[in-house]
PDB file of N, CA and C in Angstrom:
ATOM      1  N   MET A1077      10.037   2.003 -18.782  1.00  0.00           N
ATOM      2  CA  MET A1077       8.863   2.543 -18.147  1.00  0.00           C
ATOM      3  C   MET A1077       9.299   3.570 -17.102  1.00  0.00           C
ATOM      4  N   ALA A1078       8.676   4.719 -17.097  1.00  0.00           N
ATOM      5  CA  ALA A1078       9.012   5.782 -16.166  1.00  0.00           C
ATOM      6  C   ALA A1078       8.515   5.444 -14.768  1.00  0.00           C
ATOM      7  N   LYS A1079       9.311   5.792 -13.777  1.00  0.00           N
ATOM      8  CA  LYS A1079       8.927   5.572 -12.388  1.00  0.00           C
ATOM      9  C   LYS A1079       7.965   6.649 -11.940  1.00  0.00           C
ATOM     10  N   ARG A1080       6.946   6.236 -11.213  1.00  0.00           N
ATOM     11  CA  ARG A1080       6.017   7.191 -10.628  1.00  0.00           C
ATOM     12  C   ARG A1080       6.559   7.628  -9.275  1.00  0.00           C
ATOM     13  N   THR A1081       6.458   8.900  -8.981  1.00  0.00           N
ATOM     14  CA  THR A1081       6.939   9.393  -7.701  1.00  0.00           C
ATOM     15  C   THR A1081       5.810   9.882  -6.813  1.00  0.00           C
ATOM     16  N   ASP A1082       4.600   9.982  -7.358  1.00  0.00           N
ATOM     17  CA  ASP A1082       3.481  10.450  -6.557  1.00  0.00           C
ATOM     18  C   ASP A1082       2.686   9.273  -6.012  1.00  0.00           C
ATOM     19  N   VAL A1083       2.062   9.487  -4.875  1.00  0.00           N
ATOM     20  CA  VAL A1083       1.173   8.487  -4.310  1.00  0.00           C
ATOM     21  C   VAL A1083      -0.233   8.942  -4.634  1.00  0.00           C
ATOM     22  N   ASN A1084      -0.850   8.229  -5.556  1.00  0.00           N
ATOM     23  CA  ASN A1084      -2.187   8.584  -6.005  1.00  0.00           C
ATOM     24  C   ASN A1084      -3.077   7.360  -5.832  1.00  0.00           C
ATOM     25  N   PRO A1085      -3.755   7.268  -4.695  1.00  0.00           N
ATOM     26  CA  PRO A1085      -4.540   6.066  -4.427  1.00  0.00           C
ATOM     27  C   PRO A1085      -5.651   5.846  -5.428  1.00  0.00           C
ATOM     28  N   ARG A1086      -6.002   4.583  -5.610  1.00  0.00           N
ATOM     29  CA  ARG A1086      -7.099   4.229  -6.500  1.00  0.00           C
ATOM     30  C   ARG A1086      -8.401   4.758  -5.927  1.00  0.00           C
ATOM     31  N   LYS A1087      -8.573   4.587  -4.639  1.00  0.00           N
ATOM     32  CA  LYS A1087      -9.788   5.013  -3.959  1.00  0.00           C
ATOM     33  C   LYS A1087      -9.382   5.959  -2.840  1.00  0.00           C
ATOM     34  N   ARG A1088     -10.029   7.070  -2.747  1.00  0.00           N
ATOM     35  CA  ARG A1088      -9.746   8.025  -1.679  1.00  0.00           C
ATOM     36  C   ARG A1088     -10.600   7.673  -0.462  1.00  0.00           C
ATOM     37  N   PRO A1089      -9.945   7.331   0.650  1.00  0.00           N
ATOM     38  CA  PRO A1089     -10.712   6.960   1.835  1.00  0.00           C
ATOM     39  C   PRO A1089     -11.467   8.157   2.403  1.00  0.00           C
ATOM     40  N   GLN A1090     -12.729   7.940   2.745  1.00  0.00           N
ATOM     41  CA  GLN A1090     -13.571   9.002   3.297  1.00  0.00           C
ATOM     42  C   GLN A1090     -13.785   8.826   4.796  1.00  0.00           C
ATOM     43  N   GLN A1091     -14.016   7.609   5.232  1.00  0.00           N
ATOM     44  CA  GLN A1091     -14.289   7.342   6.632  1.00  0.00           C
ATOM     45  C   GLN A1091     -12.994   7.185   7.411  1.00  0.00           C
ATOM     46  N   ALA A1092     -13.073   7.466   8.703  1.00  0.00           N
ATOM     47  CA  ALA A1092     -11.895   7.377   9.562  1.00  0.00           C
ATOM     48  C   ALA A1092     -11.278   5.986   9.522  1.00  0.00           C
ATOM     49  N   ARG A1093     -12.110   4.950   9.499  1.00  0.00           N
ATOM     50  CA  ARG A1093     -11.594   3.582   9.467  1.00  0.00           C
ATOM     51  C   ARG A1093     -10.818   3.326   8.186  1.00  0.00           C
ATOM     52  N   SER A1094     -11.328   3.809   7.059  1.00  0.00           N
ATOM     53  CA  SER A1094     -10.636   3.645   5.778  1.00  0.00           C
ATOM     54  C   SER A1094      -9.336   4.430   5.754  1.00  0.00           C
ATOM     55  N   GLN A1095      -9.345   5.618   6.320  1.00  0.00           N
ATOM     56  CA  GLN A1095      -8.127   6.433   6.396  1.00  0.00           C
ATOM     57  C   GLN A1095      -7.078   5.733   7.258  1.00  0.00           C
ATOM     58  N   ALA A1096      -7.524   5.112   8.343  1.00  0.00           N
ATOM     59  CA  ALA A1096      -6.604   4.382   9.217  1.00  0.00           C
ATOM     60  C   ALA A1096      -6.027   3.170   8.501  1.00  0.00           C
ATOM     61  N   THR A1097      -6.848   2.462   7.732  1.00  0.00           N
ATOM     62  CA  THR A1097      -6.371   1.301   6.974  1.00  0.00           C
ATOM     63  C   THR A1097      -5.319   1.719   5.962  1.00  0.00           C
ATOM     64  N   MET A1098      -5.572   2.805   5.257  1.00  0.00           N
ATOM     65  CA  MET A1098      -4.607   3.281   4.270  1.00  0.00           C
ATOM     66  C   MET A1098      -3.296   3.693   4.955  1.00  0.00           C
ATOM     67  N   ALA A1099      -3.389   4.363   6.088  1.00  0.00           N
ATOM     68  CA  ALA A1099      -2.185   4.757   6.834  1.00  0.00           C
ATOM     69  C   ALA A1099      -1.418   3.525   7.299  1.00  0.00           C
ATOM     70  N   THR A1100      -2.128   2.504   7.741  1.00  0.00           N
ATOM     71  CA  THR A1100      -1.495   1.257   8.169  1.00  0.00           C
ATOM     72  C   THR A1100      -0.745   0.603   7.018  1.00  0.00           C
ATOM     73  N   ILE A1101      -1.357   0.601   5.847  1.00  0.00           N
ATOM     74  CA  ILE A1101      -0.719   0.025   4.661  1.00  0.00           C
ATOM     75  C   ILE A1101       0.544   0.806   4.298  1.00  0.00           C
ATOM     76  N   LEU A1102       0.467   2.118   4.323  1.00  0.00           N
ATOM     77  CA  LEU A1102       1.642   2.946   4.002  1.00  0.00           C
ATOM     78  C   LEU A1102       2.761   2.738   5.019  1.00  0.00           C
ATOM     79  N   ASP A1103       2.406   2.651   6.295  1.00  0.00           N
ATOM     80  CA  ASP A1103       3.414   2.389   7.329  1.00  0.00           C
ATOM     81  C   ASP A1103       4.071   1.026   7.124  1.00  0.00           C
ATOM     82  N   ALA A1104       3.252   0.033   6.798  1.00  0.00           N
ATOM     83  CA  ALA A1104       3.786  -1.304   6.554  1.00  0.00           C
ATOM     84  C   ALA A1104       4.718  -1.309   5.343  1.00  0.00           C
ATOM     85  N   ALA A1105       4.333  -0.603   4.297  1.00  0.00           N
ATOM     86  CA  ALA A1105       5.179  -0.524   3.099  1.00  0.00           C
ATOM     87  C   ALA A1105       6.516   0.113   3.438  1.00  0.00           C
ATOM     88  N   THR A1106       6.495   1.125   4.267  1.00  0.00           N
ATOM     89  CA  THR A1106       7.735   1.784   4.691  1.00  0.00           C
ATOM     90  C   THR A1106       8.622   0.817   5.462  1.00  0.00           C
ATOM     91  N   ARG A1107       8.031   0.041   6.367  1.00  0.00           N
ATOM     92  CA  ARG A1107       8.807  -0.932   7.148  1.00  0.00           C
ATOM     93  C   ARG A1107       9.394  -2.018   6.250  1.00  0.00           C
ATOM     94  N   VAL A1108       8.594  -2.543   5.332  1.00  0.00           N
ATOM     95  CA  VAL A1108       9.083  -3.601   4.429  1.00  0.00           C
ATOM     96  C   VAL A1108      10.211  -3.060   3.562  1.00  0.00           C
ATOM     97  N   LEU A1109      10.053  -1.872   3.046  1.00  0.00           N
ATOM     98  CA  LEU A1109      11.093  -1.264   2.214  1.00  0.00           C
ATOM     99  C   LEU A1109      12.381  -1.074   3.011  1.00  0.00           C
ATOM    100  N   ALA A1110      12.255  -0.603   4.245  1.00  0.00           N
ATOM    101  CA  ALA A1110      13.429  -0.345   5.078  1.00  0.00           C
ATOM    102  C   ALA A1110      14.154  -1.623   5.476  1.00  0.00           C
ATOM    103  N   THR A1111      13.407  -2.689   5.713  1.00  0.00           N
ATOM    104  CA  THR A1111      14.044  -3.921   6.188  1.00  0.00           C
ATOM    105  C   THR A1111      14.447  -4.872   5.067  1.00  0.00           C
ATOM    106  N   SER A1112      13.681  -4.878   3.974  1.00  0.00           N
ATOM    107  CA  SER A1112      13.922  -5.869   2.923  1.00  0.00           C
ATOM    108  C   SER A1112      14.447  -5.293   1.620  1.00  0.00           C
ATOM    109  N   GLY A1113      14.237  -4.005   1.407  1.00  0.00           N
ATOM    110  CA  GLY A1113      14.652  -3.386   0.164  1.00  0.00           C
ATOM    111  C   GLY A1113      13.581  -3.507  -0.905  1.00  0.00           C
ATOM    112  N   TYR A1114      13.700  -2.694  -1.932  1.00  0.00           N
ATOM    113  CA  TYR A1114      12.687  -2.633  -2.981  1.00  0.00           C
ATOM    114  C   TYR A1114      12.537  -3.960  -3.726  1.00  0.00           C
ATOM    115  N   GLY A1115      13.634  -4.628  -3.984  1.00  0.00           N
ATOM    116  CA  GLY A1115      13.591  -5.875  -4.749  1.00  0.00           C
ATOM    117  C   GLY A1115      12.798  -6.980  -4.065  1.00  0.00           C
ATOM    118  N   GLN A1116      12.803  -7.008  -2.749  1.00  0.00           N
ATOM    119  CA  GLN A1116      12.074  -8.020  -1.989  1.00  0.00           C
ATOM    120  C   GLN A1116      10.689  -7.569  -1.563  1.00  0.00           C
ATOM    121  N   MET A1117      10.365  -6.330  -1.862  1.00  0.00           N
ATOM    122  CA  MET A1117       9.068  -5.765  -1.479  1.00  0.00           C
ATOM    123  C   MET A1117       7.999  -6.258  -2.451  1.00  0.00           C
ATOM    124  N   SER A1118       6.859  -6.694  -1.920  1.00  0.00           N
ATOM    125  CA  SER A1118       5.746  -7.131  -2.760  1.00  0.00           C
ATOM    126  C   SER A1118       4.442  -6.722  -2.096  1.00  0.00           C
ATOM    127  N   THR A1119       3.387  -6.694  -2.884  1.00  0.00           N
ATOM    128  CA  THR A1119       2.089  -6.353  -2.312  1.00  0.00           C
ATOM    129  C   THR A1119       1.675  -7.399  -1.280  1.00  0.00           C
ATOM    130  N   ASN A1120       1.995  -8.646  -1.512  1.00  0.00           N
ATOM    131  CA  ASN A1120       1.673  -9.685  -0.531  1.00  0.00           C
ATOM    132  C   ASN A1120       2.416  -9.446   0.785  1.00  0.00           C
ATOM    133  N   ARG A1121       3.674  -9.105   0.697  1.00  0.00           N
ATOM    134  CA  ARG A1121       4.481  -8.851   1.902  1.00  0.00           C
ATOM    135  C   ARG A1121       3.963  -7.621   2.647  1.00  0.00           C
ATOM    136  N   ILE A1122       3.600  -6.582   1.911  1.00  0.00           N
ATOM    137  CA  ILE A1122       3.062  -5.370   2.539  1.00  0.00           C
ATOM    138  C   ILE A1122       1.751  -5.690   3.256  1.00  0.00           C
ATOM    139  N   ALA A1123       0.870  -6.428   2.593  1.00  0.00           N
ATOM    140  CA  ALA A1123      -0.414  -6.794   3.199  1.00  0.00           C
ATOM    141  C   ALA A1123      -0.193  -7.626   4.460  1.00  0.00           C
ATOM    142  N   GLU A1124       0.740  -8.543   4.394  1.00  0.00           N
ATOM    143  CA  GLU A1124       1.061  -9.371   5.562  1.00  0.00           C
ATOM    144  C   GLU A1124       1.551  -8.501   6.716  1.00  0.00           C
ATOM    145  N   GLU A1125       2.458  -7.601   6.427  1.00  0.00           N
ATOM    146  CA  GLU A1125       3.015  -6.705   7.452  1.00  0.00           C
ATOM    147  C   GLU A1125       1.938  -5.800   8.041  1.00  0.00           C
ATOM    148  N   ALA A1126       1.003  -5.365   7.207  1.00  0.00           N
ATOM    149  CA  ALA A1126      -0.067  -4.465   7.653  1.00  0.00           C
ATOM    150  C   ALA A1126      -1.210  -5.227   8.321  1.00  0.00           C
ATOM    151  N   ASP A1127      -1.195  -6.557   8.221  1.00  0.00           N
ATOM    152  CA  ASP A1127      -2.261  -7.406   8.745  1.00  0.00           C
ATOM    153  C   ASP A1127      -3.603  -7.064   8.107  1.00  0.00           C
ATOM    154  N   VAL A1128      -3.567  -6.901   6.781  1.00  0.00           N
ATOM    155  CA  VAL A1128      -4.780  -6.681   5.990  1.00  0.00           C
ATOM    156  C   VAL A1128      -4.750  -7.662   4.822  1.00  0.00           C
ATOM    157  N   SER A1129      -5.888  -7.871   4.196  1.00  0.00           N
ATOM    158  CA  SER A1129      -5.921  -8.750   3.027  1.00  0.00           C
ATOM    159  C   SER A1129      -5.299  -8.030   1.828  1.00  0.00           C
ATOM    160  N   VAL A1130      -4.819  -8.812   0.882  1.00  0.00           N
ATOM    161  CA  VAL A1130      -4.273  -8.231  -0.340  1.00  0.00           C
ATOM    162  C   VAL A1130      -5.368  -7.446  -1.066  1.00  0.00           C
ATOM    163  N   GLY A1131      -6.593  -7.931  -0.995  1.00  0.00           N
ATOM    164  CA  GLY A1131      -7.718  -7.224  -1.609  1.00  0.00           C
ATOM    165  C   GLY A1131      -7.907  -5.838  -1.021  1.00  0.00           C
ATOM    166  N   SER A1132      -7.718  -5.713   0.289  1.00  0.00           N
ATOM    167  CA  SER A1132      -7.811  -4.391   0.920  1.00  0.00           C
ATOM    168  C   SER A1132      -6.707  -3.471   0.414  1.00  0.00           C
ATOM    169  N   LEU A1133      -5.517  -4.021   0.264  1.00  0.00           N
ATOM    170  CA  LEU A1133      -4.409  -3.225  -0.254  1.00  0.00           C
ATOM    171  C   LEU A1133      -4.717  -2.731  -1.667  1.00  0.00           C
ATOM    172  N   TYR A1134      -5.221  -3.642  -2.517  1.00  0.00           N
ATOM    173  CA  TYR A1134      -5.528  -3.271  -3.900  1.00  0.00           C
ATOM    174  C   TYR A1134      -6.705  -2.306  -4.006  1.00  0.00           C
ATOM    175  N   ARG A1135      -7.510  -2.213  -2.985  1.00  0.00           N
ATOM    176  CA  ARG A1135      -8.598  -1.231  -2.992  1.00  0.00           C
ATOM    177  C   ARG A1135      -8.019   0.190  -3.051  1.00  0.00           C
ATOM    178  N   TYR A1136      -6.866   0.371  -2.431  1.00  0.00           N
ATOM    179  CA  TYR A1136      -6.267   1.705  -2.361  1.00  0.00           C
ATOM    180  C   TYR A1136      -5.078   1.893  -3.293  1.00  0.00           C
ATOM    181  N   PHE A1137      -4.373   0.808  -3.614  1.00  0.00           N
ATOM    182  CA  PHE A1137      -3.165   0.919  -4.442  1.00  0.00           C
ATOM    183  C   PHE A1137      -3.176  -0.143  -5.529  1.00  0.00           C
ATOM    184  N   ALA A1138      -2.826   0.259  -6.743  1.00  0.00           N
ATOM    185  CA  ALA A1138      -2.827  -0.669  -7.876  1.00  0.00           C
ATOM    186  C   ALA A1138      -1.645  -1.624  -7.852  1.00  0.00           C
ATOM    187  N   ASP A1139      -0.513  -1.181  -7.305  1.00  0.00           N
ATOM    188  CA  ASP A1139       0.688  -1.998  -7.258  1.00  0.00           C
ATOM    189  C   ASP A1139       1.656  -1.431  -6.226  1.00  0.00           C
ATOM    190  N   LYS A1140       2.822  -2.051  -6.066  1.00  0.00           N
ATOM    191  CA  LYS A1140       3.754  -1.609  -5.046  1.00  0.00           C
ATOM    192  C   LYS A1140       4.390  -0.261  -5.379  1.00  0.00           C
ATOM    193  N   ASP A1141       4.364   0.134  -6.627  1.00  0.00           N
ATOM    194  CA  ASP A1141       4.940   1.416  -7.028  1.00  0.00           C
ATOM    195  C   ASP A1141       4.034   2.607  -6.740  1.00  0.00           C
ATOM    196  N   GLN A1142       2.803   2.335  -6.514  1.00  0.00           N
ATOM    197  CA  GLN A1142       1.869   3.421  -6.319  1.00  0.00           C
ATOM    198  C   GLN A1142       1.894   3.834  -4.895  1.00  0.00           C
TER     199      GLN A1142
END
């Protein structure tokens, strides 16, 4: 399976609060990747780090590769 290199969210945030949530998720993903590595990175771990529900994460991203 080919690796995706673009970040193409499932839902494009329109409101400032949604944009902030998406930015928080991306920042959390960066921290998890930097501290734990790709193999230990999961959507659950990212959501935990971002202090958002997994459902909120999936609203914007289909999986950890996106």
